[in-house]
Amino acid sequence: MFKSLSNINQEQLDIWVKQALTKAKYGHLPNYIPLLAEANPNNFAILLQSTDNYIISLGNMKIKVPFMSIIKPFLLFYLLSKFGNEFVFKKVGRKPSKKPFNSLEQLEVDGGWPRNPMINSGAITLSSLLPGNTAIERSNNFCYWLNNYGNCQLFLDKNVLASVRSLPNQNNQAIAKKLVESGYIKDAEITLDTYNQICCLSGRIFDIATLGILLVQSPHPEWQKHCCTVKALMTTCGLYETSNRYTIDIGVPLKSSVSGIILGLVPNKGVIVCYSPPLDQQGNSVAGLFLLEVIYRNLDQGVFS
Ligand code: GLN
């Protein structure tokens, strides 16, 4: 278990969560996916889980949340395990970006080269590599693989997908068009549809934790190196333009999503998953970041601690 997980008792966590939820009132809900815009800002869940299954949780553990960008590290991991390093990194870079996760400007400055897999341009490109002929086939294959690998129960949330489709994301469309021009993807429509579907894969907080644990401790020795690659990229790019700041302040692999999830890995020990919908300017959960900072400070378990 985490060396000091037992330092964090339920009472202490309760106090921090109250503080976090007060801060969350200053966050905003994303306006470009109607169902996320209508999410209850008071929805909340947090789970600390060690690799040997010691668990502390608080909040609504039954809630099912669309992964959105939390899928990105797992998309990268799946493709690395299937096709290997060389093939995948011919298609996407490993360079952090100082621009927002959905920046078209960054892609244009880079001449249509998607600079990392944790931002939209990179994940859209990687979506085009998923095996299958149609978007639904690709998304189903990937979902099936994740469920098998992680022994979890992810599913495509059709309501969220309908909501995403009801307000076509012109920014992502422009990113896909640019990626076609630069030759990184072939078919903008099927690729974007695949990307949207995998962002709508949903699950419980436990499912996210289970998948996170598999990055902390690979069950297959031959995939260990891929876990390391994914963790390094989560550390340098997982919180987009604020990654650098949190690498210094927290110092662990982190990934956030516009649905309000933050996944934090505890090196060699476990994971922390937090869900709270209100976001900061960069699209990271306000309460999630606050809690991760305070918990990691207490655990003293950063890569650089
Ligand atoms: N589907 C979302 C988008 O493309 C995912 C982004 C996110 O979670 N930050 O905007």
PDB file of C-alpha atoms and ligand atoms in Angstrom:
ATOM      1  CA  MET A   1       0.000   0.000   0.000  1.00  0.00           C
ATOM      2  CA  PHE A   2       1.083   3.655  -0.236  1.00  0.00           C
ATOM      3  CA  LYS A   3       3.615   4.150   2.501  1.00  0.00           C
ATOM      4  CA  SER A   4       1.517   6.823   4.115  1.00  0.00           C
ATOM      5  CA  LEU A   5      -1.985   6.205   2.820  1.00  0.00           C
ATOM      6  CA  SER A   6      -2.943   5.399   6.379  1.00  0.00           C
ATOM      7  CA  ASN A   7      -1.910   8.994   7.243  1.00  0.00           C
ATOM      8  CA  ILE A   8      -4.952  10.084   5.339  1.00  0.00           C
ATOM      9  CA  ASN A   9      -7.980   9.201   7.331  1.00  0.00           C
ATOM     10  CA  GLN A  10     -11.580   9.625   6.323  1.00  0.00           C
ATOM     11  CA  GLU A  11     -12.041  12.625   8.635  1.00  0.00           C
ATOM     12  CA  GLN A  12      -9.098  14.479   7.144  1.00  0.00           C
ATOM     13  CA  LEU A  13     -10.304  13.704   3.645  1.00  0.00           C
ATOM     14  CA  ASP A  14     -13.739  14.987   4.574  1.00  0.00           C
ATOM     15  CA  ILE A  15     -12.302  18.365   5.591  1.00  0.00           C
ATOM     16  CA  TRP A  16     -10.276  18.686   2.378  1.00  0.00           C
ATOM     17  CA  VAL A  17     -13.266  17.717   0.249  1.00  0.00           C
ATOM     18  CA  LYS A  18     -15.370  20.448   1.867  1.00  0.00           C
ATOM     19  CA  GLN A  19     -12.650  22.995   1.080  1.00  0.00           C
ATOM     20  CA  ALA A  20     -12.367  21.664  -2.479  1.00  0.00           C
ATOM     21  CA  LEU A  21     -16.093  21.947  -3.099  1.00  0.00           C
ATOM     22  CA  THR A  22     -16.059  25.559  -1.916  1.00  0.00           C
ATOM     23  CA  LYS A  23     -13.323  26.287  -4.442  1.00  0.00           C
ATOM     24  CA  ALA A  24     -15.232  24.411  -7.156  1.00  0.00           C
ATOM     25  CA  LYS A  25     -17.943  27.087  -6.992  1.00  0.00           C
ATOM     26  CA  TYR A  26     -15.562  29.369  -8.899  1.00  0.00           C
ATOM     27  CA  GLY A  27     -15.143  26.832 -11.700  1.00  0.00           C
ATOM     28  CA  HIS A  28     -17.218  26.646 -14.871  1.00  0.00           C
ATOM     29  CA  LEU A  29     -18.910  23.859 -16.792  1.00  0.00           C
ATOM     30  CA  PRO A  30     -17.884  23.316 -20.425  1.00  0.00           C
ATOM     31  CA  ASN A  31     -20.382  24.940 -22.803  1.00  0.00           C
ATOM     32  CA  TYR A  32     -19.713  22.977 -25.980  1.00  0.00           C
ATOM     33  CA  ILE A  33     -21.169  19.609 -24.946  1.00  0.00           C
ATOM     34  CA  PRO A  34     -24.756  20.222 -23.743  1.00  0.00           C
ATOM     35  CA  LEU A  35     -24.906  17.219 -21.406  1.00  0.00           C
ATOM     36  CA  LEU A  36     -21.670  18.262 -19.696  1.00  0.00           C
ATOM     37  CA  ALA A  37     -22.965  21.837 -19.459  1.00  0.00           C
ATOM     38  CA  GLU A  38     -25.988  20.484 -17.600  1.00  0.00           C
ATOM     39  CA  ALA A  39     -23.972  18.296 -15.215  1.00  0.00           C
ATOM     40  CA  ASN A  40     -24.689  18.805 -11.537  1.00  0.00           C
ATOM     41  CA  PRO A  41     -21.710  20.888 -10.332  1.00  0.00           C
ATOM     42  CA  ASN A  42     -22.042  19.264  -6.907  1.00  0.00           C
ATOM     43  CA  ASN A  43     -21.495  15.753  -8.235  1.00  0.00           C
ATOM     44  CA  PHE A  44     -18.419  14.473  -6.532  1.00  0.00           C
ATOM     45  CA  ALA A  45     -16.345  11.360  -6.004  1.00  0.00           C
ATOM     46  CA  ILE A  46     -12.821  10.594  -4.920  1.00  0.00           C
ATOM     47  CA  LEU A  47     -11.039   7.265  -4.692  1.00  0.00           C
ATOM     48  CA  LEU A  48      -7.582   6.432  -3.417  1.00  0.00           C
ATOM     49  CA  GLN A  49      -6.588   2.886  -4.279  1.00  0.00           C
ATOM     50  CA  SER A  50      -3.308   1.114  -3.670  1.00  0.00           C
ATOM     51  CA  THR A  51      -1.924  -1.663  -5.864  1.00  0.00           C
ATOM     52  CA  ASP A  52      -2.722  -4.118  -3.071  1.00  0.00           C
ATOM     53  CA  ASN A  53      -6.295  -2.905  -2.996  1.00  0.00           C
ATOM     54  CA  TYR A  54      -6.344  -0.683   0.063  1.00  0.00           C
ATOM     55  CA  ILE A  55      -9.163   1.785  -0.660  1.00  0.00           C
ATOM     56  CA  ILE A  56     -10.400   5.098   0.697  1.00  0.00           C
ATOM     57  CA  SER A  57     -13.322   6.731  -1.058  1.00  0.00           C
ATOM     58  CA  LEU A  58     -15.811   9.512  -0.596  1.00  0.00           C
ATOM     59  CA  GLY A  59     -18.777  10.701  -2.648  1.00  0.00           C
ATOM     60  CA  ASN A  60     -20.867   9.044  -5.311  1.00  0.00           C
ATOM     61  CA  MET A  61     -19.012   5.895  -6.305  1.00  0.00           C
ATOM     62  CA  LYS A  62     -21.904   4.642  -8.429  1.00  0.00           C
ATOM     63  CA  ILE A  63     -21.884   7.536 -10.848  1.00  0.00           C
ATOM     64  CA  LYS A  64     -20.873   6.746 -14.438  1.00  0.00           C
ATOM     65  CA  VAL A  65     -18.807   9.420 -16.116  1.00  0.00           C
ATOM     66  CA  PRO A  66     -17.777   9.862 -19.773  1.00  0.00           C
ATOM     67  CA  PHE A  67     -14.009   9.563 -19.988  1.00  0.00           C
ATOM     68  CA  MET A  68     -13.419  12.380 -22.515  1.00  0.00           C
ATOM     69  CA  SER A  69      -9.675  13.100 -22.383  1.00  0.00           C
ATOM     70  CA  ILE A  70      -9.025  10.460 -19.717  1.00  0.00           C
ATOM     71  CA  ILE A  71      -9.185   8.031 -22.646  1.00  0.00           C
ATOM     72  CA  LYS A  72      -6.053   9.574 -24.189  1.00  0.00           C
ATOM     73  CA  PRO A  73      -3.372   7.785 -22.105  1.00  0.00           C
ATOM     74  CA  PHE A  74      -5.204   4.482 -22.611  1.00  0.00           C
ATOM     75  CA  LEU A  75      -5.515   5.059 -26.341  1.00  0.00           C
ATOM     76  CA  LEU A  76      -1.776   5.628 -26.470  1.00  0.00           C
ATOM     77  CA  PHE A  77      -1.110   2.566 -24.344  1.00  0.00           C
ATOM     78  CA  TYR A  78      -3.332   0.331 -26.475  1.00  0.00           C
ATOM     79  CA  LEU A  79      -1.663   1.424 -29.702  1.00  0.00           C
ATOM     80  CA  LEU A  80       1.844   1.076 -28.244  1.00  0.00           C
ATOM     81  CA  SER A  81       1.070  -2.452 -27.096  1.00  0.00           C
ATOM     82  CA  LYS A  82      -0.395  -3.301 -30.489  1.00  0.00           C
ATOM     83  CA  PHE A  83       1.967  -1.558 -32.906  1.00  0.00           C
ATOM     84  CA  GLY A  84       5.066  -0.599 -30.882  1.00  0.00           C
ATOM     85  CA  ASN A  85       6.893   2.614 -30.216  1.00  0.00           C
ATOM     86  CA  GLU A  86       8.369   3.300 -33.597  1.00  0.00           C
ATOM     87  CA  PHE A  87       5.133   3.073 -35.540  1.00  0.00           C
ATOM     88  CA  VAL A  88       3.108   5.170 -33.079  1.00  0.00           C
ATOM     89  CA  PHE A  89       5.668   7.962 -32.712  1.00  0.00           C
ATOM     90  CA  LYS A  90       5.937   8.347 -36.454  1.00  0.00           C
ATOM     91  CA  LYS A  91       2.372   9.600 -36.250  1.00  0.00           C
ATOM     92  CA  VAL A  92       2.495  11.750 -33.120  1.00  0.00           C
ATOM     93  CA  GLY A  93       5.153  13.717 -31.226  1.00  0.00           C
ATOM     94  CA  ARG A  94       6.248  13.731 -27.577  1.00  0.00           C
ATOM     95  CA  LYS A  95       6.547  17.434 -27.077  1.00  0.00           C
ATOM     96  CA  PRO A  96       4.580  19.444 -24.494  1.00  0.00           C
ATOM     97  CA  SER A  97       2.467  22.362 -25.654  1.00  0.00           C
ATOM     98  CA  LYS A  98       1.954  25.748 -24.007  1.00  0.00           C
ATOM     99  CA  LYS A  99      -1.361  26.117 -25.842  1.00  0.00           C
ATOM    100  CA  PRO A 100      -4.796  24.775 -24.821  1.00  0.00           C
ATOM    101  CA  PHE A 101      -5.700  21.122 -25.442  1.00  0.00           C
ATOM    102  CA  ASN A 102      -7.775  21.943 -28.500  1.00  0.00           C
ATOM    103  CA  SER A 103      -5.473  24.517 -30.061  1.00  0.00           C
ATOM    104  CA  LEU A 104      -5.620  24.726 -33.845  1.00  0.00           C
ATOM    105  CA  GLU A 105      -2.999  27.441 -33.704  1.00  0.00           C
ATOM    106  CA  GLN A 106      -0.454  25.036 -32.183  1.00  0.00           C
ATOM    107  CA  LEU A 107      -1.086  22.526 -34.960  1.00  0.00           C
ATOM    108  CA  GLU A 108      -0.707  25.241 -37.590  1.00  0.00           C
ATOM    109  CA  VAL A 109       2.523  26.569 -36.077  1.00  0.00           C
ATOM    110  CA  ASP A 110       3.775  22.960 -36.157  1.00  0.00           C
ATOM    111  CA  GLY A 111       2.899  22.603 -39.846  1.00  0.00           C
ATOM    112  CA  GLY A 112       0.165  20.051 -39.175  1.00  0.00           C
ATOM    113  CA  TRP A 113       2.312  17.818 -36.929  1.00  0.00           C
ATOM    114  CA  PRO A 114       0.380  16.663 -33.837  1.00  0.00           C
ATOM    115  CA  ARG A 115       2.890  17.311 -31.077  1.00  0.00           C
ATOM    116  CA  ASN A 116       1.657  14.973 -28.346  1.00  0.00           C
ATOM    117  CA  PRO A 117      -1.013  12.319 -27.677  1.00  0.00           C
ATOM    118  CA  MET A 118      -2.570  14.126 -24.677  1.00  0.00           C
ATOM    119  CA  ILE A 119      -3.972  17.008 -26.737  1.00  0.00           C
ATOM    120  CA  ASN A 120      -6.778  16.763 -29.276  1.00  0.00           C
ATOM    121  CA  SER A 121      -4.641  16.840 -32.450  1.00  0.00           C
ATOM    122  CA  GLY A 122      -2.556  13.907 -31.183  1.00  0.00           C
ATOM    123  CA  ALA A 123      -5.484  11.851 -29.920  1.00  0.00           C
ATOM    124  CA  ILE A 124      -7.482  12.474 -33.104  1.00  0.00           C
ATOM    125  CA  THR A 125      -4.499  11.231 -35.114  1.00  0.00           C
ATOM    126  CA  LEU A 126      -4.151   8.152 -32.897  1.00  0.00           C
ATOM    127  CA  SER A 127      -7.889   7.415 -33.239  1.00  0.00           C
ATOM    128  CA  SER A 128      -7.281   6.843 -36.931  1.00  0.00           C
ATOM    129  CA  LEU A 129      -4.939   3.947 -36.085  1.00  0.00           C
ATOM    130  CA  LEU A 130      -7.562   1.948 -34.180  1.00  0.00           C
ATOM    131  CA  PRO A 131      -8.294  -1.341 -35.929  1.00  0.00           C
ATOM    132  CA  GLY A 132     -11.732  -1.622 -37.554  1.00  0.00           C
ATOM    133  CA  ASN A 133     -13.518  -0.437 -40.686  1.00  0.00           C
ATOM    134  CA  THR A 134     -16.079   1.930 -39.222  1.00  0.00           C
ATOM    135  CA  ALA A 135     -15.992   4.340 -36.302  1.00  0.00           C
ATOM    136  CA  ILE A 136     -18.312   2.175 -34.218  1.00  0.00           C
ATOM    137  CA  GLU A 137     -16.268  -0.933 -34.988  1.00  0.00           C
ATOM    138  CA  ARG A 138     -13.066   0.850 -33.948  1.00  0.00           C
ATOM    139  CA  SER A 139     -14.573   2.211 -30.772  1.00  0.00           C
ATOM    140  CA  ASN A 140     -16.173  -1.153 -29.903  1.00  0.00           C
ATOM    141  CA  ASN A 141     -12.921  -3.042 -30.475  1.00  0.00           C
ATOM    142  CA  PHE A 142     -11.044  -0.630 -28.262  1.00  0.00           C
ATOM    143  CA  CYS A 143     -13.718  -0.707 -25.550  1.00  0.00           C
ATOM    144  CA  TYR A 144     -13.744  -4.511 -25.647  1.00  0.00           C
ATOM    145  CA  TRP A 145      -9.961  -4.622 -25.318  1.00  0.00           C
ATOM    146  CA  LEU A 146      -9.968  -2.213 -22.353  1.00  0.00           C
ATOM    147  CA  ASN A 147     -12.693  -4.188 -20.595  1.00  0.00           C
ATOM    148  CA  ASN A 148     -10.793  -7.382 -21.101  1.00  0.00           C
ATOM    149  CA  TYR A 149      -7.430  -5.974 -20.132  1.00  0.00           C
ATOM    150  CA  GLY A 150      -8.703  -4.049 -17.129  1.00  0.00           C
ATOM    151  CA  ASN A 151     -11.514  -6.369 -16.150  1.00  0.00           C
ATOM    152  CA  CYS A 152     -13.774  -3.338 -16.113  1.00  0.00           C
ATOM    153  CA  GLN A 153     -17.153  -2.411 -17.546  1.00  0.00           C
ATOM    154  CA  LEU A 154     -16.763   0.536 -19.839  1.00  0.00           C
ATOM    155  CA  PHE A 155     -19.568   1.259 -22.275  1.00  0.00           C
ATOM    156  CA  LEU A 156     -20.324   3.784 -24.967  1.00  0.00           C
ATOM    157  CA  ASP A 157     -22.678   6.367 -23.445  1.00  0.00           C
ATOM    158  CA  LYS A 158     -25.031   6.977 -26.372  1.00  0.00           C
ATOM    159  CA  ASN A 159     -26.668   9.982 -24.735  1.00  0.00           C
ATOM    160  CA  VAL A 160     -23.363  11.760 -24.320  1.00  0.00           C
ATOM    161  CA  LEU A 161     -22.400  10.854 -27.896  1.00  0.00           C
ATOM    162  CA  ALA A 162     -25.707  12.284 -29.165  1.00  0.00           C
ATOM    163  CA  SER A 163     -25.001  15.409 -27.149  1.00  0.00           C
ATOM    164  CA  VAL A 164     -21.487  15.744 -28.630  1.00  0.00           C
ATOM    165  CA  ARG A 165     -22.941  15.300 -32.114  1.00  0.00           C
ATOM    166  CA  SER A 166     -25.735  17.818 -31.509  1.00  0.00           C
ATOM    167  CA  LEU A 167     -23.205  20.652 -31.449  1.00  0.00           C
ATOM    168  CA  PRO A 168     -20.506  19.765 -34.002  1.00  0.00           C
ATOM    169  CA  ASN A 169     -17.141  20.857 -32.668  1.00  0.00           C
ATOM    170  CA  GLN A 170     -15.829  23.149 -35.397  1.00  0.00           C
ATOM    171  CA  ASN A 171     -12.483  23.424 -33.741  1.00  0.00           C
ATOM    172  CA  ASN A 172     -11.907  19.663 -33.793  1.00  0.00           C
ATOM    173  CA  GLN A 173     -13.173  19.624 -37.391  1.00  0.00           C
ATOM    174  CA  ALA A 174     -10.569  22.226 -38.352  1.00  0.00           C
ATOM    175  CA  ILE A 175      -7.886  20.183 -36.541  1.00  0.00           C
ATOM    176  CA  ALA A 176      -8.898  17.050 -38.464  1.00  0.00           C
ATOM    177  CA  LYS A 177      -8.889  18.957 -41.769  1.00  0.00           C
ATOM    178  CA  LYS A 178      -5.385  20.223 -41.075  1.00  0.00           C
ATOM    179  CA  LEU A 179      -4.258  16.677 -40.182  1.00  0.00           C
ATOM    180  CA  VAL A 180      -5.576  15.448 -43.538  1.00  0.00           C
ATOM    181  CA  GLU A 181      -3.689  18.237 -45.327  1.00  0.00           C
ATOM    182  CA  SER A 182      -0.462  17.349 -43.547  1.00  0.00           C
ATOM    183  CA  GLY A 183      -0.964  13.655 -44.298  1.00  0.00           C
ATOM    184  CA  TYR A 184      -1.254  12.434 -40.686  1.00  0.00           C
ATOM    185  CA  ILE A 185      -4.787  11.118 -41.170  1.00  0.00           C
ATOM    186  CA  LYS A 186      -6.689  10.055 -44.266  1.00  0.00           C
ATOM    187  CA  ASP A 187     -10.364  10.467 -43.557  1.00  0.00           C
ATOM    188  CA  ALA A 188     -11.400  13.394 -41.346  1.00  0.00           C
ATOM    189  CA  GLU A 189     -14.985  12.269 -40.912  1.00  0.00           C
ATOM    190  CA  ILE A 190     -14.476   8.685 -39.775  1.00  0.00           C
ATOM    191  CA  THR A 191     -11.485   9.698 -37.642  1.00  0.00           C
ATOM    192  CA  LEU A 192     -13.405  12.424 -35.820  1.00  0.00           C
ATOM    193  CA  ASP A 193     -16.362  10.125 -35.358  1.00  0.00           C
ATOM    194  CA  THR A 194     -14.031   7.497 -33.847  1.00  0.00           C
ATOM    195  CA  TYR A 195     -12.444  10.120 -31.589  1.00  0.00           C
ATOM    196  CA  ASN A 196     -15.847  11.351 -30.416  1.00  0.00           C
ATOM    197  CA  GLN A 197     -16.989   7.817 -29.684  1.00  0.00           C
ATOM    198  CA  ILE A 198     -13.951   6.857 -27.655  1.00  0.00           C
ATOM    199  CA  CYS A 199     -14.278  10.126 -25.678  1.00  0.00           C
ATOM    200  CA  CYS A 200     -17.814   8.961 -24.819  1.00  0.00           C
ATOM    201  CA  LEU A 201     -16.663   5.640 -23.394  1.00  0.00           C
ATOM    202  CA  SER A 202     -17.871   5.821 -19.831  1.00  0.00           C
ATOM    203  CA  GLY A 203     -17.417   4.021 -16.578  1.00  0.00           C
ATOM    204  CA  ARG A 204     -17.364   4.229 -12.814  1.00  0.00           C
ATOM    205  CA  ILE A 205     -14.593   5.812 -10.788  1.00  0.00           C
ATOM    206  CA  PHE A 206     -13.478   2.266  -9.912  1.00  0.00           C
ATOM    207  CA  ASP A 207     -13.021   1.458 -13.607  1.00  0.00           C
ATOM    208  CA  ILE A 208     -10.738   4.448 -14.074  1.00  0.00           C
ATOM    209  CA  ALA A 209      -8.751   3.470 -10.990  1.00  0.00           C
ATOM    210  CA  THR A 210      -8.397  -0.117 -12.201  1.00  0.00           C
ATOM    211  CA  LEU A 211      -7.058   1.026 -15.558  1.00  0.00           C
ATOM    212  CA  GLY A 212      -4.756   3.504 -13.814  1.00  0.00           C
ATOM    213  CA  ILE A 213      -3.333   0.751 -11.606  1.00  0.00           C
ATOM    214  CA  LEU A 214      -2.401  -1.178 -14.751  1.00  0.00           C
ATOM    215  CA  LEU A 215      -0.243   1.761 -15.815  1.00  0.00           C
ATOM    216  CA  VAL A 216       1.406   1.853 -12.390  1.00  0.00           C
ATOM    217  CA  GLN A 217       2.091  -1.893 -12.466  1.00  0.00           C
ATOM    218  CA  SER A 218       1.995  -3.582 -15.838  1.00  0.00           C
ATOM    219  CA  PRO A 219       0.672  -7.147 -15.632  1.00  0.00           C
ATOM    220  CA  HIS A 220       2.692  -7.986 -18.761  1.00  0.00           C
ATOM    221  CA  PRO A 221       6.456  -7.471 -18.369  1.00  0.00           C
ATOM    222  CA  GLU A 222       6.811  -6.823 -22.100  1.00  0.00           C
ATOM    223  CA  TRP A 223       4.433  -3.858 -21.829  1.00  0.00           C
ATOM    224  CA  GLN A 224       6.267  -2.272 -18.920  1.00  0.00           C
ATOM    225  CA  LYS A 225       8.191   0.038 -21.251  1.00  0.00           C
ATOM    226  CA  HIS A 226       4.920   1.243 -22.811  1.00  0.00           C
ATOM    227  CA  CYS A 227       3.550   2.035 -19.347  1.00  0.00           C
ATOM    228  CA  CYS A 228       6.684   4.109 -18.705  1.00  0.00           C
ATOM    229  CA  THR A 229       6.199   6.020 -21.962  1.00  0.00           C
ATOM    230  CA  VAL A 230       2.549   6.753 -21.172  1.00  0.00           C
ATOM    231  CA  LYS A 231       3.410   7.859 -17.619  1.00  0.00           C
ATOM    232  CA  ALA A 232       6.162  10.159 -18.857  1.00  0.00           C
ATOM    233  CA  LEU A 233       3.789  11.776 -21.336  1.00  0.00           C
ATOM    234  CA  MET A 234       1.082  12.141 -18.691  1.00  0.00           C
ATOM    235  CA  THR A 235       3.665  13.927 -16.530  1.00  0.00           C
ATOM    236  CA  THR A 236       4.849  16.319 -19.243  1.00  0.00           C
ATOM    237  CA  CYS A 237       1.579  16.835 -21.160  1.00  0.00           C
ATOM    238  CA  GLY A 238      -1.365  15.398 -19.169  1.00  0.00           C
ATOM    239  CA  LEU A 239      -2.619  18.721 -17.803  1.00  0.00           C
ATOM    240  CA  TYR A 240      -1.980  20.529 -21.067  1.00  0.00           C
ATOM    241  CA  GLU A 241      -0.345  23.954 -20.665  1.00  0.00           C
ATOM    242  CA  THR A 242      -0.312  23.646 -16.857  1.00  0.00           C
ATOM    243  CA  SER A 243       1.592  20.343 -16.910  1.00  0.00           C
ATOM    244  CA  ASN A 244       4.908  21.971 -16.073  1.00  0.00           C
ATOM    245  CA  ARG A 245       3.505  23.730 -13.034  1.00  0.00           C
ATOM    246  CA  TYR A 246       1.964  20.552 -11.620  1.00  0.00           C
ATOM    247  CA  THR A 247       5.025  18.470 -12.390  1.00  0.00           C
ATOM    248  CA  ILE A 248       6.887  20.828 -10.100  1.00  0.00           C
ATOM    249  CA  ASP A 249       4.140  21.088  -7.459  1.00  0.00           C
ATOM    250  CA  ILE A 250       2.928  17.468  -7.460  1.00  0.00           C
ATOM    251  CA  GLY A 251       5.428  15.534  -9.562  1.00  0.00           C
ATOM    252  CA  VAL A 252       3.447  12.505 -10.720  1.00  0.00           C
ATOM    253  CA  PRO A 253       1.723  11.376 -13.924  1.00  0.00           C
ATOM    254  CA  LEU A 254      -1.637  13.158 -14.131  1.00  0.00           C
ATOM    255  CA  LYS A 255      -4.450  13.326 -16.661  1.00  0.00           C
ATOM    256  CA  SER A 256      -7.522  15.510 -16.659  1.00  0.00           C
ATOM    257  CA  SER A 257     -10.683  15.626 -18.761  1.00  0.00           C
ATOM    258  CA  VAL A 258     -13.364  18.125 -19.636  1.00  0.00           C
ATOM    259  CA  SER A 259     -15.916  15.906 -17.880  1.00  0.00           C
ATOM    260  CA  GLY A 260     -14.178  16.781 -14.594  1.00  0.00           C
ATOM    261  CA  ILE A 261     -12.109  13.675 -13.923  1.00  0.00           C
ATOM    262  CA  ILE A 262      -8.497  13.806 -12.795  1.00  0.00           C
ATOM    263  CA  LEU A 263      -6.429  10.655 -12.651  1.00  0.00           C
ATOM    264  CA  GLY A 264      -3.219  10.806 -10.634  1.00  0.00           C
ATOM    265  CA  LEU A 265      -0.808   7.887 -10.422  1.00  0.00           C
ATOM    266  CA  VAL A 266       1.195   7.229  -7.267  1.00  0.00           C
ATOM    267  CA  PRO A 267       4.500   5.774  -8.504  1.00  0.00           C
ATOM    268  CA  ASN A 268       4.728   2.043  -7.707  1.00  0.00           C
ATOM    269  CA  LYS A 269       1.947   2.375  -5.159  1.00  0.00           C
ATOM    270  CA  GLY A 270      -1.492   3.184  -6.527  1.00  0.00           C
ATOM    271  CA  VAL A 271      -3.818   5.789  -7.971  1.00  0.00           C
ATOM    272  CA  ILE A 272      -6.057   8.669  -7.007  1.00  0.00           C
ATOM    273  CA  VAL A 273      -9.145   9.419  -9.100  1.00  0.00           C
ATOM    274  CA  CYS A 274     -11.249  12.492  -8.470  1.00  0.00           C
ATOM    275  CA  TYR A 275     -14.449  13.580 -10.192  1.00  0.00           C
ATOM    276  CA  SER A 276     -15.923  17.065  -9.858  1.00  0.00           C
ATOM    277  CA  PRO A 277     -17.323  18.808 -12.973  1.00  0.00           C
ATOM    278  CA  PRO A 278     -16.462  22.538 -12.486  1.00  0.00           C
ATOM    279  CA  LEU A 279     -13.303  23.361 -14.443  1.00  0.00           C
ATOM    280  CA  ASP A 280     -10.600  26.011 -14.360  1.00  0.00           C
ATOM    281  CA  GLN A 281      -9.550  28.077 -17.403  1.00  0.00           C
ATOM    282  CA  GLN A 282      -7.371  25.252 -18.734  1.00  0.00           C
ATOM    283  CA  GLY A 283     -10.160  22.669 -18.517  1.00  0.00           C
ATOM    284  CA  ASN A 284      -8.947  20.882 -15.365  1.00  0.00           C
ATOM    285  CA  SER A 285     -11.282  20.069 -12.469  1.00  0.00           C
ATOM    286  CA  VAL A 286     -10.886  22.762  -9.804  1.00  0.00           C
ATOM    287  CA  ALA A 287     -11.708  20.517  -6.859  1.00  0.00           C
ATOM    288  CA  GLY A 288      -9.725  17.652  -8.363  1.00  0.00           C
ATOM    289  CA  LEU A 289      -6.544  19.672  -8.670  1.00  0.00           C
ATOM    290  CA  PHE A 290      -6.917  21.140  -5.188  1.00  0.00           C
ATOM    291  CA  LEU A 291      -7.405  17.685  -3.675  1.00  0.00           C
ATOM    292  CA  LEU A 292      -4.595  16.055  -5.578  1.00  0.00           C
ATOM    293  CA  GLU A 293      -2.219  18.787  -4.512  1.00  0.00           C
ATOM    294  CA  VAL A 294      -3.097  18.532  -0.848  1.00  0.00           C
ATOM    295  CA  ILE A 295      -3.163  14.727  -0.810  1.00  0.00           C
ATOM    296  CA  TYR A 296       0.161  14.351  -2.601  1.00  0.00           C
ATOM    297  CA  ARG A 297       1.733  16.914  -0.265  1.00  0.00           C
ATOM    298  CA  ASN A 298       0.673  14.684   2.618  1.00  0.00           C
ATOM    299  CA  LEU A 299       1.653  11.419   0.994  1.00  0.00           C
ATOM    300  CA  ASP A 300       5.005  12.803  -0.093  1.00  0.00           C
ATOM    301  CA  GLN A 301       4.977  10.333  -2.957  1.00  0.00           C
ATOM    302  CA  GLY A 302       5.946  12.356  -6.010  1.00  0.00           C
ATOM    303  CA  VAL A 303       8.489  11.028  -8.478  1.00  0.00           C
ATOM    304  CA  PHE A 304      10.884  13.687  -7.184  1.00  0.00           C
ATOM    305  CA  SER A 305      10.110  13.365  -3.460  1.00  0.00           C
TER     306      SER A 305
HETATM  307  N1  GLN B   1     -13.990  15.321 -26.408  1.00  0.00           N
HETATM  308  C1  GLN B   1     -13.374  16.443 -25.804  1.00  0.00           C
HETATM  309  C2  GLN B   1     -12.900  17.433 -26.866  1.00  0.00           C
HETATM  310  O1  GLN B   1     -12.526  17.025 -27.925  1.00  0.00           O
HETATM  311  C3  GLN B   1     -12.249  15.969 -24.966  1.00  0.00           C
HETATM  312  C4  GLN B   1     -11.382  17.096 -24.461  1.00  0.00           C
HETATM  313  C5  GLN B   1     -11.053  17.026 -23.003  1.00  0.00           C
HETATM  314  O2  GLN B   1     -11.545  16.205 -22.231  1.00  0.00           O
HETATM  315  N2  GLN B   1     -10.224  17.957 -22.589  1.00  0.00           N
HETATM  316  O3  GLN B   1     -12.915  18.602 -26.674  1.00  0.00           O
END
